[in-house]
Short mmCIF file of N, CA and C in Angstrom, two decimals:
data_model
loop_
_atom_site.label_atom_id
_atom_site.label_comp_id
_atom_site.label_asym_id
_atom_site.label_seq_id
_atom_site.Cartn_x
_atom_site.Cartn_y
_atom_site.Cartn_z
N ARG A 7 -66.69 63.60 -5.88
CA ARG A 7 -67.88 63.41 -6.51
C ARG A 7 -68.11 61.72 -6.80
N GLY A 8 -69.27 61.20 -6.46
CA GLY A 8 -69.63 60.03 -6.94
C GLY A 8 -70.16 59.90 -8.23
N GLU A 9 -70.91 60.74 -8.92
CA GLU A 9 -71.08 60.75 -10.25
C GLU A 9 -70.29 61.49 -11.40
N PRO A 10 -70.65 60.79 -12.33
CA PRO A 10 -69.34 61.35 -13.49
C PRO A 10 -70.30 62.78 -13.73
N SER A 11 -69.03 63.48 -14.31
CA SER A 11 -69.82 64.76 -15.07
C SER A 11 -70.49 64.73 -16.25
N THR A 12 -71.45 65.84 -16.14
CA THR A 12 -72.45 65.84 -17.36
C THR A 12 -72.52 67.15 -17.78
N ALA A 13 -73.50 67.50 -18.89
CA ALA A 13 -73.56 68.75 -19.39
C ALA A 13 -74.23 69.58 -18.33
N SER A 14 -75.00 69.22 -17.47
CA SER A 14 -75.39 70.04 -16.61
C SER A 14 -74.35 70.49 -15.24
N GLN A 15 -72.99 69.74 -15.61
CA GLN A 15 -72.19 70.13 -14.28
C GLN A 15 -70.70 70.53 -15.58
N PRO A 16 -70.92 71.55 -16.42
CA PRO A 16 -69.70 71.36 -17.45
C PRO A 16 -68.43 71.99 -16.94
N ALA A 17 -67.30 71.43 -17.38
CA ALA A 17 -65.93 72.26 -16.85
C ALA A 17 -65.77 71.79 -15.13
N MET A 18 -66.24 70.90 -14.68
CA MET A 18 -65.85 70.81 -12.96
C MET A 18 -65.03 69.77 -13.07
N PRO A 19 -63.89 69.69 -13.36
CA PRO A 19 -62.94 68.52 -13.24
C PRO A 19 -62.72 68.24 -11.81
N SER A 20 -62.53 67.03 -11.41
CA SER A 20 -61.72 66.66 -10.19
C SER A 20 -60.26 66.26 -10.41
N VAL A 21 -59.91 65.88 -11.51
CA VAL A 21 -58.55 66.03 -11.76
C VAL A 21 -58.12 66.78 -12.83
N LEU A 22 -56.82 67.09 -12.55
CA LEU A 22 -56.14 68.23 -13.67
C LEU A 22 -54.90 67.65 -13.92
N VAL A 23 -54.35 67.61 -15.38
CA VAL A 23 -53.11 66.95 -15.44
C VAL A 23 -52.37 68.09 -16.12
N LEU A 24 -51.41 68.57 -15.98
CA LEU A 24 -50.68 69.37 -16.65
C LEU A 24 -49.26 68.79 -17.46
N ALA A 25 -48.91 69.15 -18.84
CA ALA A 25 -48.03 68.65 -19.19
C ALA A 25 -47.62 69.71 -20.32
N PRO A 26 -46.05 69.74 -20.34
CA PRO A 26 -45.72 71.11 -21.00
C PRO A 26 -45.87 71.00 -22.78
N THR A 27 -46.42 69.77 -23.33
CA THR A 27 -46.44 69.82 -24.83
C THR A 27 -47.77 69.56 -25.02
N ARG A 28 -48.13 69.71 -26.38
CA ARG A 28 -49.25 69.10 -27.15
C ARG A 28 -49.14 67.29 -27.43
N GLU A 29 -48.01 67.28 -27.55
CA GLU A 29 -47.48 65.81 -28.05
C GLU A 29 -47.43 65.09 -26.66
N LEU A 30 -47.09 65.43 -25.53
CA LEU A 30 -47.32 64.50 -24.44
C LEU A 30 -48.82 64.65 -23.81
N ILE A 31 -49.41 65.54 -24.02
CA ILE A 31 -50.64 65.59 -23.67
C ILE A 31 -51.59 64.32 -24.56
N GLN A 32 -51.12 64.61 -25.65
CA GLN A 32 -51.81 63.27 -26.49
C GLN A 32 -51.42 61.89 -26.27
N GLN A 33 -50.29 61.66 -25.88
CA GLN A 33 -49.75 60.61 -25.31
C GLN A 33 -50.65 60.15 -24.21
N ILE A 34 -50.83 61.13 -23.13
CA ILE A 34 -51.49 61.02 -21.83
C ILE A 34 -52.76 60.62 -22.12
N ALA A 35 -53.34 61.05 -22.84
CA ALA A 35 -54.83 61.16 -23.44
C ALA A 35 -55.38 59.89 -24.10
N SER A 36 -54.31 59.00 -24.55
CA SER A 36 -54.30 57.65 -25.05
C SER A 36 -54.33 56.77 -23.94
N ASP A 37 -53.72 56.99 -22.99
CA ASP A 37 -53.68 56.09 -21.85
C ASP A 37 -54.65 56.44 -21.04
N VAL A 38 -54.92 57.84 -20.99
CA VAL A 38 -56.27 57.79 -19.96
C VAL A 38 -57.48 57.35 -20.71
N ALA A 39 -57.73 57.42 -21.97
CA ALA A 39 -58.92 56.94 -22.48
C ALA A 39 -59.30 55.79 -21.87
N HIS A 40 -58.38 54.63 -21.86
CA HIS A 40 -58.66 53.38 -21.42
C HIS A 40 -59.16 53.42 -19.99
N LEU A 41 -58.49 54.11 -19.28
CA LEU A 41 -58.75 54.30 -17.33
C LEU A 41 -60.29 54.91 -17.54
N ALA A 42 -60.39 56.04 -18.24
CA ALA A 42 -61.66 56.87 -18.24
C ALA A 42 -62.69 56.38 -18.20
N ILE A 43 -62.76 55.41 -19.33
CA ILE A 43 -63.75 54.41 -20.11
C ILE A 43 -64.13 53.35 -19.00
N SER A 44 -63.18 53.03 -18.39
CA SER A 44 -63.30 51.73 -17.76
C SER A 44 -64.33 52.00 -16.61
N ILE A 45 -63.77 53.48 -16.00
CA ILE A 45 -64.55 53.86 -14.77
C ILE A 45 -65.66 54.75 -14.87
N GLY A 46 -65.87 55.10 -15.90
CA GLY A 46 -67.20 55.88 -16.64
C GLY A 46 -66.96 57.17 -16.34
N ARG A 47 -66.02 57.85 -16.73
CA ARG A 47 -65.67 59.47 -16.21
C ARG A 47 -65.04 59.72 -17.67
N ARG A 48 -65.58 61.05 -17.91
CA ARG A 48 -65.03 61.99 -19.05
C ARG A 48 -63.68 62.63 -19.02
N PHE A 49 -63.23 62.67 -20.04
CA PHE A 49 -61.76 63.57 -19.83
C PHE A 49 -61.60 64.25 -21.37
N VAL A 50 -61.14 65.56 -20.85
CA VAL A 50 -60.83 66.27 -22.23
C VAL A 50 -59.41 66.66 -22.13
N PRO A 51 -58.94 66.56 -23.43
CA PRO A 51 -57.37 67.07 -23.70
C PRO A 51 -57.74 68.40 -24.38
N CYS A 52 -56.85 69.36 -23.77
CA CYS A 52 -56.96 70.48 -24.15
C CYS A 52 -55.45 71.28 -24.42
N PHE A 53 -55.10 71.72 -25.96
CA PHE A 53 -53.75 72.14 -25.79
C PHE A 53 -53.91 72.91 -27.11
N GLY A 54 -52.60 74.04 -27.40
CA GLY A 54 -52.76 74.93 -28.18
C GLY A 54 -52.49 74.23 -29.84
N GLY A 55 -52.52 74.83 -30.72
CA GLY A 55 -52.10 74.36 -32.07
C GLY A 55 -53.57 73.89 -32.91
N VAL A 56 -54.67 73.72 -32.34
CA VAL A 56 -55.83 73.63 -32.88
C VAL A 56 -56.98 74.72 -32.39
N GLY A 57 -58.02 74.67 -32.81
CA GLY A 57 -59.36 75.64 -32.22
C GLY A 57 -59.58 75.26 -31.13
N LYS A 58 -60.04 76.70 -30.48
CA LYS A 58 -60.21 76.12 -29.06
C LYS A 58 -61.72 75.86 -29.08
N VAL A 59 -62.58 75.86 -29.85
CA VAL A 59 -63.84 75.89 -29.93
C VAL A 59 -64.34 74.41 -29.84
N PRO A 60 -63.75 73.53 -30.31
CA PRO A 60 -63.93 72.19 -30.26
C PRO A 60 -63.87 71.67 -28.80
N GLN A 61 -62.58 71.99 -28.35
CA GLN A 61 -62.41 71.73 -26.92
C GLN A 61 -63.20 72.35 -25.79
N LEU A 62 -63.72 73.69 -26.32
CA LEU A 62 -64.79 74.50 -25.36
C LEU A 62 -65.98 73.52 -25.40
N LYS A 63 -66.46 73.11 -26.50
CA LYS A 63 -67.51 72.37 -26.68
C LYS A 63 -67.62 70.84 -25.96
N GLN A 64 -66.35 70.10 -26.10
CA GLN A 64 -66.44 68.99 -25.26
C GLN A 64 -66.30 69.41 -23.90
N LEU A 65 -65.73 70.75 -23.11
CA LEU A 65 -65.69 70.92 -21.90
C LEU A 65 -67.41 71.37 -21.66
N ASP A 66 -67.92 71.71 -22.33
CA ASP A 66 -69.44 71.97 -22.03
C ASP A 66 -70.13 70.63 -21.77
N LYS A 67 -69.51 69.54 -22.28
CA LYS A 67 -70.05 68.67 -22.48
C LYS A 67 -70.53 67.81 -20.75
N GLY A 68 -69.39 68.33 -20.05
CA GLY A 68 -68.72 67.94 -18.68
C GLY A 68 -67.35 67.27 -18.93
N CYS A 69 -66.63 67.30 -17.88
CA CYS A 69 -65.27 66.96 -17.64
C CYS A 69 -65.03 66.56 -16.27
N ASP A 70 -64.08 65.47 -16.19
CA ASP A 70 -64.05 64.70 -14.86
C ASP A 70 -62.48 64.82 -14.60
N ILE A 71 -61.60 64.83 -15.84
CA ILE A 71 -60.49 64.61 -15.97
C ILE A 71 -60.03 65.89 -17.35
N LEU A 72 -59.16 66.62 -16.72
CA LEU A 72 -58.67 67.69 -17.80
C LEU A 72 -57.21 67.57 -17.86
N LEU A 73 -57.07 67.35 -19.07
CA LEU A 73 -55.46 67.29 -19.72
C LEU A 73 -55.24 68.50 -20.30
N SER A 74 -54.15 69.24 -19.95
CA SER A 74 -54.15 70.56 -20.54
C SER A 74 -52.77 71.08 -20.63
N THR A 75 -52.15 71.66 -21.68
CA THR A 75 -50.99 72.46 -21.39
C THR A 75 -51.11 73.64 -20.57
N PRO A 76 -50.08 73.95 -20.14
CA PRO A 76 -50.33 75.26 -19.11
C PRO A 76 -50.74 76.30 -20.24
N GLY A 77 -50.27 76.73 -21.52
CA GLY A 77 -50.83 77.89 -22.12
C GLY A 77 -52.25 77.91 -22.41
N ARG A 78 -52.69 76.66 -22.82
CA ARG A 78 -54.48 76.87 -23.18
C ARG A 78 -54.87 76.83 -21.95
N LEU A 79 -54.53 76.37 -20.75
CA LEU A 79 -55.40 76.42 -19.65
C LEU A 79 -55.35 78.04 -19.17
N LYS A 80 -54.35 78.48 -19.47
CA LYS A 80 -54.08 80.16 -19.25
C LYS A 80 -55.25 80.60 -20.16
N ASP A 81 -55.01 80.40 -21.36
CA ASP A 81 -55.97 80.83 -22.14
C ASP A 81 -57.32 80.96 -22.02
N PHE A 82 -58.01 79.82 -21.68
CA PHE A 82 -59.32 79.26 -20.98
C PHE A 82 -59.70 79.99 -19.88
N MET A 83 -58.37 80.24 -18.80
CA MET A 83 -58.79 80.88 -17.51
C MET A 83 -58.89 82.41 -17.71
N HIS A 84 -57.82 82.91 -18.61
CA HIS A 84 -57.65 84.56 -18.29
C HIS A 84 -57.88 85.12 -19.79
N GLY A 85 -58.17 84.35 -20.74
CA GLY A 85 -58.13 84.95 -22.01
C GLY A 85 -56.82 85.09 -22.49
N ASP A 86 -56.92 85.47 -23.98
CA ASP A 86 -55.46 85.65 -24.41
C ASP A 86 -55.25 87.12 -24.80
N SER A 87 -54.70 87.96 -24.22
CA SER A 87 -54.59 89.30 -24.39
C SER A 87 -53.92 89.86 -25.69
N LYS A 88 -52.90 88.83 -26.23
CA LYS A 88 -52.45 89.08 -27.54
C LYS A 88 -53.46 89.17 -28.77
N LYS A 89 -54.36 88.34 -28.24
CA LYS A 89 -55.42 88.20 -29.49
C LYS A 89 -56.56 88.72 -28.92
N GLY A 90 -56.85 89.57 -28.05
CA GLY A 90 -57.89 90.27 -27.25
C GLY A 90 -59.28 89.31 -27.15
N THR A 91 -58.95 88.05 -26.60
CA THR A 91 -59.96 87.01 -26.41
C THR A 91 -60.40 87.12 -24.98
N THR A 92 -61.48 86.76 -24.53
CA THR A 92 -61.68 86.93 -23.06
C THR A 92 -61.70 85.55 -22.51
N PRO A 93 -61.88 85.44 -21.12
CA PRO A 93 -61.89 84.07 -20.45
C PRO A 93 -62.84 83.17 -21.04
N ALA A 94 -62.69 81.94 -20.89
CA ALA A 94 -63.77 80.89 -21.34
C ALA A 94 -64.22 80.32 -20.13
N ALA A 95 -63.84 80.42 -18.87
CA ALA A 95 -64.36 80.00 -17.81
C ALA A 95 -64.41 81.02 -16.89
N ASP A 96 -65.55 80.83 -15.94
CA ASP A 96 -65.40 81.94 -14.85
C ASP A 96 -64.70 81.38 -13.55
#
């Protein structure tokens, strides 16, 4: 895709980075921020231990690079049966 992601194309990342822990996602996000800004791309870090709503709102604004832990990605894709939530993504 030649153009950066926008709200008209929410949550359609062309890059997915998976890391096993929230702390590692935060470290990666710190480094990705410099690159993403310089090339005009949006990135969204997603991980557990914090509310899903703010992360979903960021995804709704568009996402070129998604940084996520496997658990949070699974929650967004399939929902969380333990908590009775539905998938956030189609």
